[in-house]
C-alpha cells in the first residue's frame, strides 16, 4: 500500500429476531414455502396500513444502547422510493432525517491494539422480498416472505484503515447483536449482512477519496478478501493516472474480483419523505430506563473477566466468548471446578470433538451439561482417571451426555491406585527388561520414563503414574 491509505466505512444490516414482521402480524420466519407469509401490508397493497412492531423498536434501542449511541426518543419513519420487483409498494419504509440512534462508538481490536470506531447512525427499516432467477427456464420469481422483516441498519464512520479492521469491527458488532439476543446471527440466511464502502487516498491526506460500495458480502472471510482486492484495484487505477468512479460494485468470490453493478444513487434520488401512514416513534422515559437494564455483559467485558479468572492469554480465552451460550456454559462449569482447567477442556478436547462431530462450538448443539464437564475436570484432578483417558472418552460424553462418573465406572476406566493391584504388573515389566532394570538400579534414572511408559501401556493408561514411580523406586532402589 506504500503511498496510499485505505478508508473504509461499513453499512451493516441486522435482521431482528422478532416473532412477527415490522409492520404486520405475518411470521418473521426464514425458509417457509414461498409467499406463504404474506398479507396486504407486506405485499404493499394500496390502502393497507402498517402498524409498528413494538418488540422491533425495543430490540433496535438495545442495539443503540450497546453501541454507545444517543437514542432519539422521538424518531420518524420515512419512505425511500425506488422501483424493484421485490418491493411491491415502490418504497421501503426506513428512517432518514430523524433516525432512532446516532453518535455511537465501539471498541475493536487488531493485532493486540484497541481502536474506537464511530457509529454514525442506526435506523430501523423493513427488508424487501427476494427475487429468484431460474436460468434454466429463463424465468424470475418473487418471494415476498422476507418483505417486511425488521432490520436495523448500522452505519459506521469511515474510520477503518484496513480489511483487518473492517473484519474486526464486523465481528465485534456481530458479538454485540447476538449477545443481546436480538439477532440469530445466521449469516448464510442473511441475518447479518454488510456493504463495504472503500476508498483510498495519498498517505497523510485528510480528504476522503472517491468511494465504491461493495454490496452484500456475506461472510467475514469474503469481506476481508473483497476489501483487499478493491483496495488493490483502486490503487492500480490511481497509479495508472486514472480515477476511481463512484459506483456500486459486486464481489465475485469465485474469481476474487469486484465488478461494476450500477452507478451510485444519491439520497435525493430516493425522494425521501416522512411516511404519512405512520406516527413518529416515541419512546417513554420509563421504557428507556427498563431497556437500559436489559443490556447484558457484552463480549469484550466478559473476555476481560475470563482472562482474569483463568490466567489464560487473551487470544486463547477469546474462544470462550465466541457466543453467549458457550460463555454461560464455561462460567457455570467454572463455578464447580478449576476455571483454568475447565477452559482448557473447552479450548482443547471440546472444540476438537465438536468439530469432529460436525457441531458448532455451542452447547445447544451437544448433550454434555456444564455440570458434567465440571465433573470430568474434577475426576481428572482427583486422579480417578488420567488426562489422556479424559481426552479419549470426551467425544462419547459430548455426544451422549452421560455422567462422566457413571461412564468411567461402567467402562472400568478408573486408575489403578492400589499398590497391591499394580505390583504384579510392575514386576512383570521389570522381569521382561532385565538389562534396563539393572541400569536403572545402577543409577541411570533416565530409564524411569521408559518403565513408566511400558507400565502405562500395559495397563491401558489406567495405572496411576505417581504410584508406578513409587513402586519402581521401592523395587529397584534408585
Ligand atoms: P449511502 O451509501 O447510503 O449513500 P452514506 O453517504 O451515509 O450513505 O455513507 C455510507 C457509508 O459510507 C458510511 O459507512 C460512511 O462511513 C462510508 N463512507 C462515506 N464516504 C466514504 C469514503 N470516501 N470512503 C470510504 N467510506 C466512506
Ligand atoms: Mg450505502
Ligand atoms: Zn404481512
mmCIF file of N, CA and C in Angstrom, residues 57-58 60 78 118-119 144 150 167 170 197 234 248 280 283 287 293 333 346 366 373 399 409 424 430 442 457 469 475:
data_model
loop_
_atom_site.group_PDB
_atom_site.id
_atom_site.type_symbol
_atom_site.label_atom_id
_atom_site.label_comp_id
_atom_site.label_asym_id
_atom_site.label_seq_id
_atom_site.Cartn_x
_atom_site.Cartn_y
_atom_site.Cartn_z
ATOM 1 N N UNK A 57 -38.851 -2.218 17.855
ATOM 2 C CA UNK A 57 -38.332 -0.929 18.338
ATOM 3 C C UNK A 57 -37.494 -1.151 19.601
ATOM 4 N N UNK A 58 -38.008 -1.978 20.480
ATOM 5 C CA UNK A 58 -37.290 -2.355 21.705
ATOM 6 C C UNK A 58 -35.905 -2.927 21.354
ATOM 7 N N UNK A 60 -34.177 -2.617 18.594
ATOM 8 C CA UNK A 60 -33.319 -1.631 17.932
ATOM 9 C C UNK A 60 -32.702 -0.688 18.973
ATOM 10 N N UNK A 78 -39.565 7.105 7.339
ATOM 11 C CA UNK A 78 -39.632 7.825 6.069
ATOM 12 C C UNK A 78 -39.715 6.828 4.908
ATOM 13 N N UNK A 118 -16.341 4.949 15.137
ATOM 14 C CA UNK A 118 -17.572 5.709 15.330
ATOM 15 C C UNK A 118 -18.756 5.083 14.617
ATOM 16 N N UNK A 119 -19.926 5.195 15.237
ATOM 17 C CA UNK A 119 -21.173 4.767 14.598
ATOM 18 C C UNK A 119 -21.941 6.044 14.290
ATOM 19 N N UNK A 144 -42.129 -13.087 -1.418
ATOM 20 C CA UNK A 144 -42.312 -11.944 -0.511
ATOM 21 C C UNK A 144 -42.267 -12.330 0.970
ATOM 22 N N UNK A 150 -38.100 -7.007 10.045
ATOM 23 C CA UNK A 150 -37.479 -5.840 10.675
ATOM 24 C C UNK A 150 -35.959 -5.875 10.605
ATOM 25 N N UNK A 167 -13.003 -6.292 9.376
ATOM 26 C CA UNK A 167 -13.477 -7.596 9.849
ATOM 27 C C UNK A 167 -13.602 -7.600 11.372
ATOM 28 N N UNK A 170 -16.730 -5.835 12.258
ATOM 29 C CA UNK A 170 -17.905 -6.665 11.985
ATOM 30 C C UNK A 170 -18.090 -7.744 13.041
ATOM 31 N N UNK A 197 -17.949 0.262 2.094
ATOM 32 C CA UNK A 197 -17.550 1.434 1.302
ATOM 33 C C UNK A 197 -16.043 1.586 1.398
ATOM 34 N N UNK A 234 -8.241 -0.076 -6.865
ATOM 35 C CA UNK A 234 -8.229 1.393 -6.852
ATOM 36 C C UNK A 234 -6.797 1.929 -6.926
ATOM 37 N N UNK A 248 -21.533 1.353 -7.331
ATOM 38 C CA UNK A 248 -21.795 0.163 -6.536
ATOM 39 C C UNK A 248 -21.180 -1.021 -7.269
ATOM 40 N N UNK A 280 -44.801 9.353 14.444
ATOM 41 C CA UNK A 280 -43.416 9.265 14.921
ATOM 42 C C UNK A 280 -43.296 8.180 15.997
ATOM 43 N N UNK A 283 -40.524 6.997 22.434
ATOM 44 C CA UNK A 283 -40.130 6.061 23.490
ATOM 45 C C UNK A 283 -40.162 6.809 24.813
ATOM 46 N N UNK A 287 -39.690 3.406 29.606
ATOM 47 C CA UNK A 287 -39.221 2.329 28.720
ATOM 48 C C UNK A 287 -37.703 2.369 28.582
ATOM 49 N N UNK A 293 -31.569 -1.454 31.500
ATOM 50 C CA UNK A 293 -31.219 -2.501 32.476
ATOM 51 C C UNK A 293 -31.088 -3.874 31.825
ATOM 52 N N UNK A 333 -19.674 -24.132 34.485
ATOM 53 C CA UNK A 333 -18.753 -25.225 34.828
ATOM 54 C C UNK A 333 -17.646 -24.720 35.744
ATOM 55 N N UNK A 346 -12.420 -26.883 27.273
ATOM 56 C CA UNK A 346 -13.266 -26.334 26.200
ATOM 57 C C UNK A 346 -12.409 -26.002 24.975
ATOM 58 N N UNK A 366 -24.884 -29.900 21.680
ATOM 59 C CA UNK A 366 -24.449 -31.181 22.232
ATOM 60 C C UNK A 366 -25.200 -31.507 23.513
ATOM 61 N N UNK A 373 -19.204 -31.412 32.572
ATOM 62 C CA UNK A 373 -17.840 -31.006 32.224
ATOM 63 C C UNK A 373 -17.045 -30.779 33.518
ATOM 64 N N UNK A 399 -21.360 -36.468 23.040
ATOM 65 C CA UNK A 399 -22.454 -36.950 22.193
ATOM 66 C C UNK A 399 -23.631 -37.473 23.025
ATOM 67 N N UNK A 409 -17.221 -45.725 35.512
ATOM 68 C CA UNK A 409 -17.498 -46.937 36.272
ATOM 69 C C UNK A 409 -17.919 -48.077 35.360
ATOM 70 N N UNK A 424 2.174 -56.504 40.752
ATOM 71 C CA UNK A 424 2.418 -57.626 39.850
ATOM 72 C C UNK A 424 2.795 -57.143 38.455
ATOM 73 N N UNK A 430 9.509 -55.352 34.867
ATOM 74 C CA UNK A 430 10.932 -55.401 35.279
ATOM 75 C C UNK A 430 11.582 -56.691 34.778
ATOM 76 N N UNK A 442 21.296 -49.210 38.807
ATOM 77 C CA UNK A 442 22.661 -48.691 38.901
ATOM 78 C C UNK A 442 22.728 -47.167 38.809
ATOM 79 N N UNK A 457 1.293 -48.427 29.268
ATOM 80 C CA UNK A 457 0.762 -49.084 28.079
ATOM 81 C C UNK A 457 0.130 -50.429 28.464
ATOM 82 N N UNK A 469 5.756 -44.789 39.791
ATOM 83 C CA UNK A 469 7.062 -44.238 40.157
ATOM 84 C C UNK A 469 7.532 -44.745 41.514
ATOM 85 N N UNK A 475 11.312 -51.066 44.280
ATOM 86 C CA UNK A 475 11.815 -52.354 43.804
ATOM 87 C C UNK A 475 13.240 -52.259 43.283
#
